[in-house]
């Protein structure tokens, strides 16, 4: 490839990139229609030209036949010479194969070696375009008799004029077609890309305002196409983004609200301990214990928020986890933390892919939640079983015998910082169940809450 050609390509690529998509689409449509129009007009030109010459050739053939019939055995000579006039009959002359037999008077039409070859029978008849008396003329050279050829000619002005006129009309039609194609291409690109234009404007508006509540206006149902589906998908994405932003803002607001109380208490106790010389030993001990307890609450809350900020499990930490010993370990920890609540466990051997530490946190949160609402002496029942509905399906249930979940609270038990009316006096931040569901979803499991038969709450985790 030459340097100039490479240079043109380098210059053409940025030009194409700078042009709007609508302009490029209109130009592409115009170029395509222009190519088709030029091709059709060119083909039509050659068809018209061929038809006109075919008609002229047919007239020459008829004139040659008529001349042969009127002069069945004529010697070398000019038979008719009026073809210089437009409406006159064809010129005709007989030419011998041997130039020595030529007449004394010169021939009216040009004679060459090809004419002698036809007269001698060595060549087939042929047509020739010549200029006679200053006018375009079509000549036929054909066999006449043994050793002689017949030449007939007619003026071709009408054919040439017809071809020229057809060329002008076809060029005019082609140019009009290109202009119409350009207009239609621009209209089609403008109409077809209107949803894309609205999509772009919406995206730019969202980028400028950082407000994902904007939506692209869609056409009525029944008029859907690929662009409309793209706009609908974009609206769906905006809805998901709006929900994500709303959830993020709510999480920040709820976290700020939850942290305000323990941080205020921490500051109060820290200021109180700073004036320790004014306190008795018992007061300092009580303030130190409260400060340590509040530090643990804030640390736990911050750790829970960090865990909730993670949407999925890190793949390098995923392994095949045996759930039976994991559940037993979590039950032992719950018994130590809630000595007044018995924990009954019944497990089958189940293996699932996951992160052991995160699954331990999930089961521990469920057991702590159940033990927190269980009265002293009422058991928490844990069961891990393999389901018979399909290969690889298992279910973990945790049931308590506490007050249960009120119907109005059931849709919100997994929301962050949500605490039912009966739980407001109990310790906790309202993040345990939200974290449990997030861990379950990260492990392709489903966690649901429902009232237990006979009272209490039942949490069902299905792998």
CSV table of C-alpha atoms in Angstrom, one decimal:
chain,number,residue,atom,x,y,z
A,1,UNK,CA,0.0,0.0,0.0
A,2,UNK,CA,1.4,3.4,-1.0
A,3,UNK,CA,2.2,6.1,1.6
A,4,UNK,CA,-0.4,8.4,0.1
A,5,UNK,CA,-3.1,5.8,0.4
A,6,UNK,CA,-2.2,5.1,4.0
A,7,UNK,CA,-2.3,8.8,4.6
A,8,UNK,CA,-5.8,9.0,3.2
A,9,UNK,CA,-6.9,6.2,5.4
A,10,UNK,CA,-5.5,7.9,8.5
A,11,UNK,CA,-7.3,11.1,7.6
A,12,UNK,CA,-10.6,9.3,6.8
A,13,UNK,CA,-10.8,7.3,10.0
A,14,UNK,CA,-10.9,10.4,12.3
A,15,UNK,CA,-13.4,12.1,10.0
A,16,UNK,CA,-15.7,9.1,10.3
A,17,UNK,CA,-15.3,9.0,14.1
A,18,UNK,CA,-16.1,12.7,14.4
A,19,UNK,CA,-19.3,12.5,12.3
A,20,UNK,CA,-22.5,11.9,14.3
A,21,UNK,CA,-24.1,8.4,13.9
A,22,UNK,CA,-27.1,10.0,12.3
A,23,UNK,CA,-25.0,11.6,9.6
A,24,UNK,CA,-23.0,8.4,9.0
A,25,UNK,CA,-26.1,6.4,8.7
A,26,UNK,CA,-27.7,8.9,6.2
A,27,UNK,CA,-24.5,8.9,4.2
A,28,UNK,CA,-24.3,5.1,4.1
A,29,UNK,CA,-27.9,4.9,3.0
A,30,UNK,CA,-27.4,7.6,0.3
A,31,UNK,CA,-24.2,5.8,-0.9
A,32,UNK,CA,-26.0,2.5,-1.1
A,33,UNK,CA,-29.0,3.9,-3.0
A,34,UNK,CA,-26.6,5.9,-5.3
A,35,UNK,CA,-24.7,2.8,-6.2
A,36,UNK,CA,-27.9,0.9,-7.0
A,37,UNK,CA,-29.3,3.9,-9.0
A,38,UNK,CA,-26.0,4.2,-11.0
A,39,UNK,CA,-26.0,0.5,-11.6
A,40,UNK,CA,-29.6,0.4,-12.7
A,41,UNK,CA,-29.2,3.5,-15.0
A,42,UNK,CA,-26.0,2.1,-16.5
A,43,UNK,CA,-27.7,-1.2,-17.2
A,44,UNK,CA,-30.8,0.6,-18.7
A,45,UNK,CA,-28.5,2.7,-20.9
A,46,UNK,CA,-26.8,-0.3,-22.4
A,47,UNK,CA,-30.2,-2.1,-22.8
A,48,UNK,CA,-31.6,1.0,-24.7
A,49,UNK,CA,-28.5,1.4,-26.8
A,50,UNK,CA,-28.6,-2.3,-27.7
A,51,UNK,CA,-32.2,-2.2,-28.6
A,52,UNK,CA,-31.8,0.9,-30.8
A,53,UNK,CA,-28.8,-0.6,-32.7
A,54,UNK,CA,-30.7,-3.9,-33.0
A,55,UNK,CA,-33.5,-2.1,-34.7
A,56,UNK,CA,-31.0,-0.3,-37.0
A,57,UNK,CA,-29.3,-3.6,-37.8
A,58,UNK,CA,-32.7,-5.2,-38.7
A,59,UNK,CA,-33.4,-2.3,-41.1
A,60,UNK,CA,-30.0,-2.9,-42.7
A,61,UNK,CA,-30.7,-6.6,-43.1
A,62,UNK,CA,-34.0,-5.9,-44.7
A,63,UNK,CA,-32.4,-3.3,-47.1
A,64,UNK,CA,-29.7,-5.8,-48.1
A,65,UNK,CA,-32.4,-8.5,-48.8
A,66,UNK,CA,-34.4,-6.0,-50.9
A,67,UNK,CA,-31.3,-4.9,-52.8
A,68,UNK,CA,-30.4,-8.5,-53.6
A,69,UNK,CA,-33.9,-9.2,-54.8
A,70,UNK,CA,-34.0,-6.2,-57.1
A,71,UNK,CA,-30.5,-6.9,-58.4
A,72,UNK,CA,-30.2,-10.7,-58.4
A,73,UNK,CA,-26.9,-10.9,-60.4
A,74,UNK,CA,-25.4,-7.5,-60.6
A,75,UNK,CA,-21.7,-6.9,-61.2
A,76,UNK,CA,-19.4,-4.7,-59.1
A,77,UNK,CA,-21.0,-1.3,-59.0
A,78,UNK,CA,-23.0,1.1,-56.9
A,79,UNK,CA,-26.7,0.1,-56.8
A,80,UNK,CA,-28.1,3.1,-54.7
A,81,UNK,CA,-26.4,6.2,-53.3
A,82,UNK,CA,-29.1,8.4,-51.7
A,83,UNK,CA,-28.3,7.4,-48.0
A,84,UNK,CA,-26.7,10.8,-47.4
A,85,UNK,CA,-30.3,12.0,-46.8
A,86,UNK,CA,-32.0,11.1,-43.5
A,87,UNK,CA,-35.2,9.7,-45.0
A,88,UNK,CA,-33.6,8.2,-48.2
A,89,UNK,CA,-33.3,4.4,-48.8
A,90,UNK,CA,-30.1,2.6,-47.9
A,91,UNK,CA,-27.0,3.0,-50.0
A,92,UNK,CA,-26.0,-0.3,-51.7
A,93,UNK,CA,-22.9,-1.5,-53.7
A,94,UNK,CA,-21.5,-4.7,-54.9
A,95,UNK,CA,-17.8,-5.4,-54.2
A,96,UNK,CA,-15.8,-8.2,-55.9
A,97,UNK,CA,-13.2,-10.3,-54.1
A,98,UNK,CA,-10.6,-9.5,-56.6
A,99,UNK,CA,-9.7,-5.7,-56.7
A,100,UNK,CA,-8.9,-6.0,-60.4
A,101,UNK,CA,-12.6,-6.4,-61.1
A,102,UNK,CA,-13.5,-3.1,-59.5
A,103,UNK,CA,-15.5,-0.6,-61.6
A,104,UNK,CA,-13.8,2.5,-63.0
A,105,UNK,CA,-15.9,4.8,-60.8
A,106,UNK,CA,-14.9,4.9,-57.1
A,107,UNK,CA,-17.1,3.2,-54.5
A,108,UNK,CA,-19.5,5.2,-52.5
A,109,UNK,CA,-18.8,3.3,-49.3
A,110,UNK,CA,-15.4,2.4,-47.9
A,111,UNK,CA,-14.0,-0.9,-49.0
A,112,UNK,CA,-11.2,-2.7,-47.1
A,113,UNK,CA,-9.7,-6.2,-46.8
A,114,UNK,CA,-12.5,-7.4,-44.5
A,115,UNK,CA,-15.0,-6.6,-47.3
A,116,UNK,CA,-12.9,-8.6,-49.8
A,117,UNK,CA,-12.8,-11.5,-47.3
A,118,UNK,CA,-16.6,-11.6,-47.1
A,119,UNK,CA,-16.8,-11.5,-50.9
A,120,UNK,CA,-14.3,-14.5,-51.0
A,121,UNK,CA,-16.4,-16.4,-48.4
A,122,UNK,CA,-13.5,-16.3,-45.8
A,123,UNK,CA,-15.4,-14.1,-43.3
A,124,UNK,CA,-19.0,-13.9,-41.9
A,125,UNK,CA,-21.1,-10.7,-42.5
A,126,UNK,CA,-20.4,-7.8,-40.1
A,127,UNK,CA,-21.6,-4.3,-39.2
A,128,UNK,CA,-19.4,-1.2,-39.2
A,129,UNK,CA,-19.9,2.3,-37.9
A,130,UNK,CA,-18.6,4.9,-40.4
A,131,UNK,CA,-19.0,8.6,-41.3
A,132,UNK,CA,-20.6,9.2,-44.7
A,133,UNK,CA,-21.1,12.7,-46.1
A,134,UNK,CA,-20.4,14.1,-42.7
A,135,UNK,CA,-23.1,12.0,-40.9
A,136,UNK,CA,-22.8,9.0,-38.6
A,137,UNK,CA,-23.7,5.9,-40.7
A,138,UNK,CA,-24.2,2.2,-40.0
A,139,UNK,CA,-23.0,-0.2,-42.7
A,140,UNK,CA,-23.7,-3.9,-43.2
A,141,UNK,CA,-21.2,-6.0,-45.3
A,142,UNK,CA,-22.8,-9.4,-46.3
A,143,UNK,CA,-22.3,-12.1,-49.0
A,144,UNK,CA,-24.1,-11.4,-52.3
A,145,UNK,CA,-23.0,-14.0,-54.9
A,146,UNK,CA,-20.0,-16.1,-55.5
A,147,UNK,CA,-16.9,-13.9,-55.4
A,148,UNK,CA,-18.9,-10.8,-54.6
A,149,UNK,CA,-20.2,-9.0,-51.4
A,150,UNK,CA,-23.0,-6.6,-50.8
A,151,UNK,CA,-22.6,-3.4,-48.7
A,152,UNK,CA,-25.6,-1.4,-47.5
A,153,UNK,CA,-25.6,1.6,-45.3
A,154,UNK,CA,-28.1,3.9,-43.4
A,155,UNK,CA,-27.7,7.1,-41.5
A,156,UNK,CA,-27.5,6.5,-37.7
A,157,UNK,CA,-28.5,10.0,-36.6
A,158,UNK,CA,-31.7,8.9,-35.0
A,159,UNK,CA,-30.1,6.1,-33.1
A,160,UNK,CA,-27.3,8.4,-31.8
A,161,UNK,CA,-29.8,11.0,-30.8
A,162,UNK,CA,-32.0,8.4,-29.1
A,163,UNK,CA,-29.0,7.1,-27.2
A,164,UNK,CA,-27.9,10.6,-26.1
A,165,UNK,CA,-31.4,11.5,-25.0
A,166,UNK,CA,-31.7,8.2,-23.1
A,167,UNK,CA,-28.3,8.9,-21.4
A,168,UNK,CA,-29.5,12.4,-20.3
A,169,UNK,CA,-32.8,11.1,-19.0
A,170,UNK,CA,-31.2,8.2,-17.1
A,171,UNK,CA,-28.5,10.6,-15.6
A,172,UNK,CA,-31.3,12.9,-14.5
A,173,UNK,CA,-33.3,10.1,-13.0
A,174,UNK,CA,-30.2,8.8,-11.3
A,175,UNK,CA,-29.4,12.2,-9.8
A,176,UNK,CA,-33.0,12.6,-8.6
A,177,UNK,CA,-32.9,9.2,-7.1
A,178,UNK,CA,-29.7,10.0,-5.2
A,179,UNK,CA,-31.2,13.2,-3.9
A,180,UNK,CA,-34.4,11.5,-2.8
A,181,UNK,CA,-32.3,8.7,-1.2
A,182,UNK,CA,-30.3,11.4,0.7
A,183,UNK,CA,-33.5,12.9,2.0
A,184,UNK,CA,-35.1,9.6,2.9
A,185,UNK,CA,-31.8,8.4,4.4
A,186,UNK,CA,-31.7,11.4,6.7
A,187,UNK,CA,-35.4,11.0,7.6
A,188,UNK,CA,-34.9,7.3,8.3
A,189,UNK,CA,-31.8,7.9,10.4
A,190,UNK,CA,-33.5,10.7,12.3
A,191,UNK,CA,-36.6,8.7,12.9
A,192,UNK,CA,-34.9,5.4,13.6
A,193,UNK,CA,-32.3,6.9,15.9
A,194,UNK,CA,-34.7,9.0,17.9
A,195,UNK,CA,-34.8,6.6,20.8
A,196,UNK,CA,-31.0,6.5,20.8
A,197,UNK,CA,-31.0,10.3,20.9
A,198,UNK,CA,-33.3,10.3,23.8
A,199,UNK,CA,-31.2,7.6,25.5
A,200,UNK,CA,-28.1,9.7,25.0
A,201,UNK,CA,-29.8,12.9,26.3
A,202,UNK,CA,-31.0,11.0,29.4
A,203,UNK,CA,-27.6,9.5,30.1
A,204,UNK,CA,-26.0,13.0,29.7
A,205,UNK,CA,-28.7,14.5,32.0
A,206,UNK,CA,-28.1,11.8,34.6
A,207,UNK,CA,-24.3,12.3,34.4
A,208,UNK,CA,-24.8,16.1,34.9
A,209,UNK,CA,-27.4,15.9,37.7
A,210,UNK,CA,-26.4,12.5,39.3
A,211,UNK,CA,-30.1,11.8,39.5
A,212,UNK,CA,-31.1,8.3,38.3
A,213,UNK,CA,-34.8,9.0,38.4
A,214,UNK,CA,-35.0,10.1,34.8
A,215,UNK,CA,-36.5,7.7,32.3
A,216,UNK,CA,-36.6,7.4,28.5
A,217,UNK,CA,-40.1,7.8,27.0
A,218,UNK,CA,-41.1,4.6,25.2
A,219,UNK,CA,-43.6,4.2,22.4
A,220,UNK,CA,-47.0,2.6,23.0
A,221,UNK,CA,-47.1,-1.2,23.3
A,222,UNK,CA,-47.2,-3.0,20.0
A,223,UNK,CA,-44.6,-0.8,18.3
A,224,UNK,CA,-41.5,-2.3,19.8
A,225,UNK,CA,-38.3,-2.8,17.9
A,226,UNK,CA,-34.6,-3.4,18.8
A,227,UNK,CA,-34.1,0.3,19.7
A,228,UNK,CA,-37.2,0.3,21.9
A,229,UNK,CA,-36.0,-2.8,23.7
A,230,UNK,CA,-32.6,-1.1,24.2
A,231,UNK,CA,-34.4,1.9,25.7
A,232,UNK,CA,-36.5,-0.4,27.9
A,233,UNK,CA,-33.4,-2.2,29.1
A,234,UNK,CA,-31.8,1.2,29.8
A,235,UNK,CA,-34.9,2.2,31.9
A,236,UNK,CA,-34.6,-1.1,33.8
A,237,UNK,CA,-30.9,-0.4,34.4
A,238,UNK,CA,-31.8,3.1,35.7
A,239,UNK,CA,-34.4,1.6,38.0
A,240,UNK,CA,-31.9,-0.8,39.4
A,241,UNK,CA,-29.4,2.1,39.8
A,242,UNK,CA,-32.0,4.2,41.5
A,243,UNK,CA,-32.8,1.4,44.0
A,244,UNK,CA,-29.0,0.9,44.6
A,245,UNK,CA,-28.5,4.6,45.2
A,246,UNK,CA,-31.5,4.8,47.4
A,247,UNK,CA,-30.4,1.8,49.4
A,248,UNK,CA,-26.9,3.2,49.7
A,249,UNK,CA,-28.2,6.5,51.0
A,250,UNK,CA,-30.6,4.7,53.4
A,251,UNK,CA,-27.7,2.6,54.7
A,252,UNK,CA,-25.5,5.6,55.3
A,253,UNK,CA,-28.4,7.4,57.0
A,254,UNK,CA,-29.3,4.4,59.1
A,255,UNK,CA,-25.7,3.7,60.0
A,256,UNK,CA,-25.3,7.3,61.1
A,257,UNK,CA,-28.4,7.1,63.2
A,258,UNK,CA,-27.3,3.8,64.8
A,259,UNK,CA,-23.8,5.1,65.5
A,260,UNK,CA,-24.9,8.4,67.0
A,261,UNK,CA,-26.1,6.9,70.3
A,262,UNK,CA,-23.1,4.6,71.1
A,263,UNK,CA,-20.6,7.3,70.0
A,264,UNK,CA,-22.4,9.8,72.3
A,265,UNK,CA,-22.2,7.3,75.2
A,266,UNK,CA,-18.6,6.6,74.4
A,267,UNK,CA,-17.7,10.3,74.5
A,268,UNK,CA,-19.7,10.8,77.8
A,269,UNK,CA,-17.9,7.9,79.5
A,270,UNK,CA,-14.5,9.0,78.1
A,271,UNK,CA,-15.0,12.5,79.5
A,272,UNK,CA,-16.2,11.0,82.8
A,273,UNK,CA,-13.1,8.9,83.1
A,274,UNK,CA,-10.9,11.9,82.2
A,275,UNK,CA,-12.1,13.4,85.5
A,276,UNK,CA,-11.3,10.3,87.4
A,277,UNK,CA,-10.0,12.1,90.5
A,278,UNK,CA,-13.6,13.2,91.2
A,279,UNK,CA,-15.0,9.7,91.0
A,280,UNK,CA,-15.1,6.9,93.5
A,281,UNK,CA,-13.5,3.6,92.7
A,282,UNK,CA,-16.9,2.0,92.1
A,283,UNK,CA,-17.9,4.8,89.7
A,284,UNK,CA,-14.7,4.5,87.8
A,285,UNK,CA,-15.2,0.7,87.5
A,286,UNK,CA,-18.7,1.1,86.3
A,287,UNK,CA,-17.7,3.8,83.7
A,288,UNK,CA,-14.8,1.6,82.5
A,289,UNK,CA,-17.1,-1.4,82.0
A,290,UNK,CA,-19.7,0.7,80.2
A,291,UNK,CA,-16.9,2.2,78.0
A,292,UNK,CA,-15.7,-1.3,77.1
A,293,UNK,CA,-19.2,-2.6,76.4
A,294,UNK,CA,-19.9,0.4,74.1
A,295,UNK,CA,-16.6,0.0,72.3
A,296,UNK,CA,-17.5,-3.6,71.6
A,297,UNK,CA,-20.9,-2.6,70.3
A,298,UNK,CA,-19.4,0.1,68.0
A,299,UNK,CA,-16.8,-2.3,66.8
A,300,UNK,CA,-19.4,-5.0,66.1
A,301,UNK,CA,-21.6,-2.5,64.3
A,302,UNK,CA,-18.7,-1.3,62.1
A,303,UNK,CA,-17.6,-4.8,61.3
A,304,UNK,CA,-21.2,-5.7,60.3
A,305,UNK,CA,-21.4,-2.6,58.0
A,306,UNK,CA,-18.1,-3.7,56.4
A,307,UNK,CA,-19.5,-7.2,55.8
A,308,UNK,CA,-22.7,-5.8,54.4
A,309,UNK,CA,-20.8,-3.6,52.0
A,310,UNK,CA,-19.4,-6.8,50.3
A,311,UNK,CA,-21.8,-8.1,47.6
A,312,UNK,CA,-20.1,-11.4,46.8
A,313,UNK,CA,-17.7,-13.9,48.1
A,314,UNK,CA,-14.0,-13.8,47.0
A,315,UNK,CA,-13.6,-16.8,44.6
A,316,UNK,CA,-10.1,-17.9,45.8
A,317,UNK,CA,-11.7,-18.6,49.3
A,318,UNK,CA,-14.5,-20.8,48.0
A,319,UNK,CA,-14.1,-24.5,48.9
A,320,UNK,CA,-16.2,-27.6,49.5
A,321,UNK,CA,-17.6,-27.1,53.0
A,322,UNK,CA,-19.1,-29.9,55.2
A,323,UNK,CA,-22.0,-28.3,56.9
A,324,UNK,CA,-22.7,-30.9,59.6
A,325,UNK,CA,-19.5,-30.1,61.7
A,326,UNK,CA,-19.9,-26.4,61.0
A,327,UNK,CA,-23.5,-26.4,62.3
A,328,UNK,CA,-22.3,-28.3,65.4
A,329,UNK,CA,-19.6,-25.8,66.1
A,330,UNK,CA,-22.0,-22.9,65.8
A,331,UNK,CA,-24.5,-24.7,68.1
A,332,UNK,CA,-21.7,-25.1,70.8
A,333,UNK,CA,-20.9,-21.4,70.5
A,334,UNK,CA,-24.6,-20.5,70.9
A,335,UNK,CA,-24.9,-22.7,74.0
A,336,UNK,CA,-21.9,-20.9,75.6
A,337,UNK,CA,-23.2,-17.5,74.7
A,338,UNK,CA,-26.8,-18.3,75.8
A,339,UNK,CA,-26.5,-20.8,78.6
A,340,UNK,CA,-30.2,-20.5,79.5
A,341,UNK,CA,-31.4,-21.6,76.1
A,342,UNK,CA,-30.9,-25.3,75.1
A,343,UNK,CA,-29.9,-25.8,71.4
A,344,UNK,CA,-31.0,-29.1,69.9
A,345,UNK,CA,-29.3,-30.2,66.7
A,346,UNK,CA,-30.1,-32.9,64.2
A,347,UNK,CA,-27.9,-33.0,61.1
A,348,UNK,CA,-27.2,-35.0,57.9
A,349,UNK,CA,-24.0,-35.1,56.0
A,350,UNK,CA,-24.1,-32.2,53.5
A,351,UNK,CA,-21.3,-30.7,51.4
A,352,UNK,CA,-21.8,-27.3,49.6
A,353,UNK,CA,-19.3,-24.9,47.9
A,354,UNK,CA,-18.7,-21.8,49.9
A,355,UNK,CA,-16.5,-19.8,52.3
A,356,UNK,CA,-16.4,-21.5,55.7
A,357,UNK,CA,-16.0,-18.3,57.7
A,358,UNK,CA,-19.0,-16.7,56.0
A,359,UNK,CA,-21.2,-19.7,56.4
A,360,UNK,CA,-20.3,-19.9,60.0
A,361,UNK,CA,-21.3,-16.2,60.4
A,362,UNK,CA,-24.6,-17.0,58.7
A,363,UNK,CA,-25.5,-19.9,60.9
A,364,UNK,CA,-24.3,-18.0,64.1
A,365,UNK,CA,-26.5,-15.0,63.2
A,366,UNK,CA,-29.5,-17.3,62.9
A,367,UNK,CA,-28.8,-19.1,66.1
A,368,UNK,CA,-28.2,-15.8,68.0
A,369,UNK,CA,-31.4,-14.4,66.7
A,370,UNK,CA,-33.4,-17.5,67.7
A,371,UNK,CA,-31.8,-17.6,71.2
A,372,UNK,CA,-32.4,-13.9,71.7
A,373,UNK,CA,-36.1,-14.3,71.3
A,374,UNK,CA,-36.4,-17.7,73.1
A,375,UNK,CA,-37.5,-17.6,76.8
A,376,UNK,CA,-35.3,-19.3,79.3
A,377,UNK,CA,-35.6,-23.1,79.0
A,378,UNK,CA,-37.3,-23.0,75.6
A,379,UNK,CA,-35.2,-24.9,73.1
A,380,UNK,CA,-33.9,-23.7,69.7
A,381,UNK,CA,-34.2,-26.5,67.2
A,382,UNK,CA,-31.7,-26.8,64.4
A,383,UNK,CA,-32.1,-29.4,61.6
A,384,UNK,CA,-29.9,-29.9,58.5
A,385,UNK,CA,-31.3,-32.4,56.0
A,386,UNK,CA,-30.8,-33.4,52.4
A,387,UNK,CA,-33.9,-32.8,50.3
A,388,UNK,CA,-35.3,-35.5,48.0
A,389,UNK,CA,-36.5,-33.1,45.3
A,390,UNK,CA,-33.2,-32.9,43.4
A,391,UNK,CA,-29.5,-33.8,43.5
A,392,UNK,CA,-27.4,-31.5,45.6
A,393,UNK,CA,-30.3,-29.8,47.4
A,394,UNK,CA,-30.1,-29.3,51.2
A,395,UNK,CA,-32.1,-27.4,53.8
A,396,UNK,CA,-31.2,-25.9,57.2
A,397,UNK,CA,-34.0,-24.8,59.5
A,398,UNK,CA,-33.7,-22.9,62.8
A,399,UNK,CA,-36.7,-22.6,65.0
A,400,UNK,CA,-37.3,-20.9,68.2
A,401,UNK,CA,-40.3,-20.9,70.7
A,402,UNK,CA,-40.5,-17.2,71.3
A,403,UNK,CA,-43.2,-14.7,70.4
A,404,UNK,CA,-42.8,-15.3,66.7
A,405,UNK,CA,-42.9,-12.7,63.9
A,406,UNK,CA,-45.9,-10.4,63.6
A,407,UNK,CA,-47.5,-10.4,60.1
A,408,UNK,CA,-46.7,-6.7,59.7
A,409,UNK,CA,-43.1,-7.3,60.5
A,410,UNK,CA,-42.6,-10.4,58.3
A,411,UNK,CA,-41.8,-8.5,55.0
A,412,UNK,CA,-39.1,-6.4,56.7
A,413,UNK,CA,-37.2,-8.8,59.0
A,414,UNK,CA,-34.2,-9.0,56.6
A,415,UNK,CA,-34.0,-5.2,56.0
A,416,UNK,CA,-30.9,-3.4,57.4
A,417,UNK,CA,-31.4,-1.8,60.8
A,418,UNK,CA,-35.0,-3.0,61.0
A,419,UNK,CA,-36.1,-4.0,64.4
A,420,UNK,CA,-39.6,-5.1,65.3
A,421,UNK,CA,-41.4,-3.5,68.2
A,422,UNK,CA,-40.8,-6.6,70.4
A,423,UNK,CA,-37.0,-6.4,69.7
A,424,UNK,CA,-36.3,-2.8,70.5
A,425,UNK,CA,-35.5,-3.5,74.1
A,426,UNK,CA,-33.1,-6.3,73.2
A,427,UNK,CA,-29.4,-6.0,72.3
A,428,UNK,CA,-28.4,-5.8,68.7
A,429,UNK,CA,-28.1,-3.4,65.8
A,430,UNK,CA,-30.6,-4.9,63.4
A,431,UNK,CA,-28.0,-6.1,60.9
A,432,UNK,CA,-27.7,-9.8,61.8
A,433,UNK,CA,-30.5,-11.1,59.6
A,434,UNK,CA,-29.7,-8.7,56.7
A,435,UNK,CA,-26.1,-10.0,56.8
A,436,UNK,CA,-27.4,-13.6,56.9
A,437,UNK,CA,-29.5,-13.1,53.8
A,438,UNK,CA,-26.7,-11.5,51.9
A,439,UNK,CA,-24.3,-14.3,52.7
A,440,UNK,CA,-27.0,-16.8,51.7
A,441,UNK,CA,-27.5,-15.1,48.3
A,442,UNK,CA,-23.7,-15.0,47.8
A,443,UNK,CA,-23.8,-18.8,48.2
A,444,UNK,CA,-26.7,-19.3,45.7
A,445,UNK,CA,-29.0,-20.2,48.7
A,446,UNK,CA,-32.4,-18.8,49.7
A,447,UNK,CA,-33.2,-17.7,53.2
A,448,UNK,CA,-36.8,-17.1,54.2
A,449,UNK,CA,-38.6,-16.5,57.5
A,450,UNK,CA,-42.1,-17.8,58.4
A,451,UNK,CA,-44.2,-18.4,61.5
A,452,UNK,CA,-43.5,-21.8,63.1
A,453,UNK,CA,-46.3,-24.2,63.7
A,454,UNK,CA,-47.4,-23.9,67.3
A,455,UNK,CA,-45.7,-20.5,67.8
A,456,UNK,CA,-42.3,-19.1,67.4
A,457,UNK,CA,-40.3,-18.2,64.3
A,458,UNK,CA,-38.8,-20.5,61.7
A,459,UNK,CA,-35.9,-19.6,59.4
A,460,UNK,CA,-35.4,-21.8,56.4
A,461,UNK,CA,-32.1,-21.8,54.5
A,462,UNK,CA,-32.2,-23.8,51.2
A,463,UNK,CA,-29.1,-24.6,49.2
